[in-house]
Amino acid sequence: MKSVDIIKLIVSVAVPVLAGLGSSVFTINSISTWYAALNKPWFNPPNAAFGPVWTILYILMGLALFLIWRSPRTRTRDIGIALFAAQLIVNVVWTFAFFGLQNILYGLLAIVPLWILIAATIYQFYKVDRRASYLLVPYIVWVTIATALNASVYLLNR
């Protein structure tokens, strides 16, 4: 691997991981206090699962970004990178809305566009490098569960 590719790999993985670490500021205190006190559906994962799952997902996201970034520059690739950036920003917004503001409705209003942006990113990445799109499948599956969880928590705590 060329040294420029190693730098791209490090940056590609660091960006989502750092976004996740930044978001954890909103979740750390809320998980054991505010979130713990909410009524939750039967499929709510244990609190201990959130950190490791998100860490793995952020690493997979970074690997997907790396595969796209190192591919030849085209309009399709650039749109994919822009969509990736947009979904990552909305990911942080969702975390802030749900856990930071402790507002279930705002979280729901953010997670739906997040899901759409992830789906659009997967579609765009598929056109550039199928492997990159496959790396994002666990992410959209988790966000699908999180969307159902967010909606259920909203309905159970109205």
Coordinates of C-alpha atoms in Angstrom, one line a residue, residues 20-117:
G20 CA -18.5 9.0 17.5
L21 CA -16.2 9.9 20.4
G22 CA -17.5 13.5 20.2
S23 CA -21.1 12.2 20.3
S24 CA -20.4 10.1 23.3
V25 CA -20.2 13.3 25.4
F26 CA -24.0 13.5 24.9
T27 CA -24.6 9.8 25.7
I28 CA -22.4 8.9 28.6
N29 CA -24.4 10.6 31.4
S30 CA -27.8 10.1 29.7
I31 CA -27.6 6.3 29.2
S32 CA -27.4 5.5 32.9
T33 CA -29.8 8.2 34.1
W34 CA -32.3 9.7 31.7
Y35 CA -32.4 6.8 29.2
A36 CA -32.5 4.2 32.0
A37 CA -35.6 5.7 33.4
L38 CA -37.6 5.6 30.1
N39 CA -40.1 2.9 29.2
K40 CA -38.5 0.8 26.4
P41 CA -39.7 -2.0 24.1
W42 CA -38.8 -5.6 24.5
F43 CA -36.1 -5.4 21.8
N44 CA -34.1 -2.7 23.5
P45 CA -30.4 -3.8 23.5
P46 CA -28.5 -3.8 26.8
N47 CA -26.9 -0.4 27.5
A48 CA -23.5 -2.1 27.5
A49 CA -24.0 -3.0 23.8
F50 CA -24.2 0.5 22.5
G51 CA -20.5 1.5 22.9
P52 CA -18.9 -1.6 21.3
V53 CA -21.5 -1.7 18.4
W54 CA -21.1 1.9 17.5
T55 CA -17.3 1.6 17.7
I56 CA -17.4 -1.3 15.2
L57 CA -19.8 0.6 13.0
Y58 CA -17.7 3.7 12.9
I59 CA -14.6 1.7 11.9
L60 CA -16.6 0.0 9.1
M61 CA -17.8 3.4 8.0
G62 CA -14.2 4.6 7.9
L63 CA -13.1 1.6 5.9
A64 CA -15.9 2.2 3.4
L65 CA -14.9 5.9 3.1
F66 CA -11.3 4.8 2.5
L67 CA -12.3 2.5 -0.4
I68 CA -14.2 5.4 -2.0
W69 CA -11.7 8.1 -1.4
R70 CA -8.9 6.0 -2.9
S71 CA -10.9 5.3 -6.1
P72 CA -10.4 7.5 -9.1
R73 CA -12.0 10.9 -8.7
T74 CA -15.4 11.1 -10.5
R75 CA -18.6 13.0 -9.9
T76 CA -20.2 9.8 -8.6
R77 CA -17.4 9.3 -6.1
D78 CA -17.6 13.0 -5.0
I79 CA -21.3 12.7 -4.5
G80 CA -20.8 9.6 -2.4
I81 CA -18.3 11.4 -0.2
A82 CA -20.6 14.3 0.2
L83 CA -23.5 12.0 1.2
F84 CA -21.2 10.2 3.6
A85 CA -20.3 13.6 5.2
A86 CA -24.0 14.5 5.4
Q87 CA -25.0 11.3 7.1
L88 CA -22.2 11.6 9.6
I89 CA -23.2 15.1 10.5
V90 CA -26.9 14.0 10.9
N91 CA -25.6 11.0 13.0
V92 CA -24.1 13.5 15.4
V93 CA -27.2 15.7 15.3
W94 CA -29.4 12.6 16.2
T95 CA -27.2 11.8 19.2
F96 CA -27.3 15.4 20.4
A97 CA -31.1 15.6 19.9
F98 CA -31.9 12.3 21.5
F99 CA -29.4 12.1 24.3
G100 CA -28.0 15.6 24.6
L101 CA -31.3 17.4 24.6
Q102 CA -33.0 14.3 26.0
N103 CA -35.8 14.9 23.4
I104 CA -37.3 11.7 22.0
L105 CA -39.3 13.5 19.3
Y106 CA -36.4 15.5 18.1
G107 CA -34.4 12.3 17.9
L108 CA -37.1 10.7 15.8
L109 CA -37.2 13.7 13.5
A110 CA -33.4 13.4 13.0
I111 CA -33.1 9.6 12.7
V112 CA -35.4 9.3 9.7
P113 CA -33.3 11.6 7.5
L114 CA -30.2 9.8 8.8
W115 CA -31.6 6.5 7.6
I116 CA -32.4 8.1 4.2
L117 CA -28.9 9.5 3.9

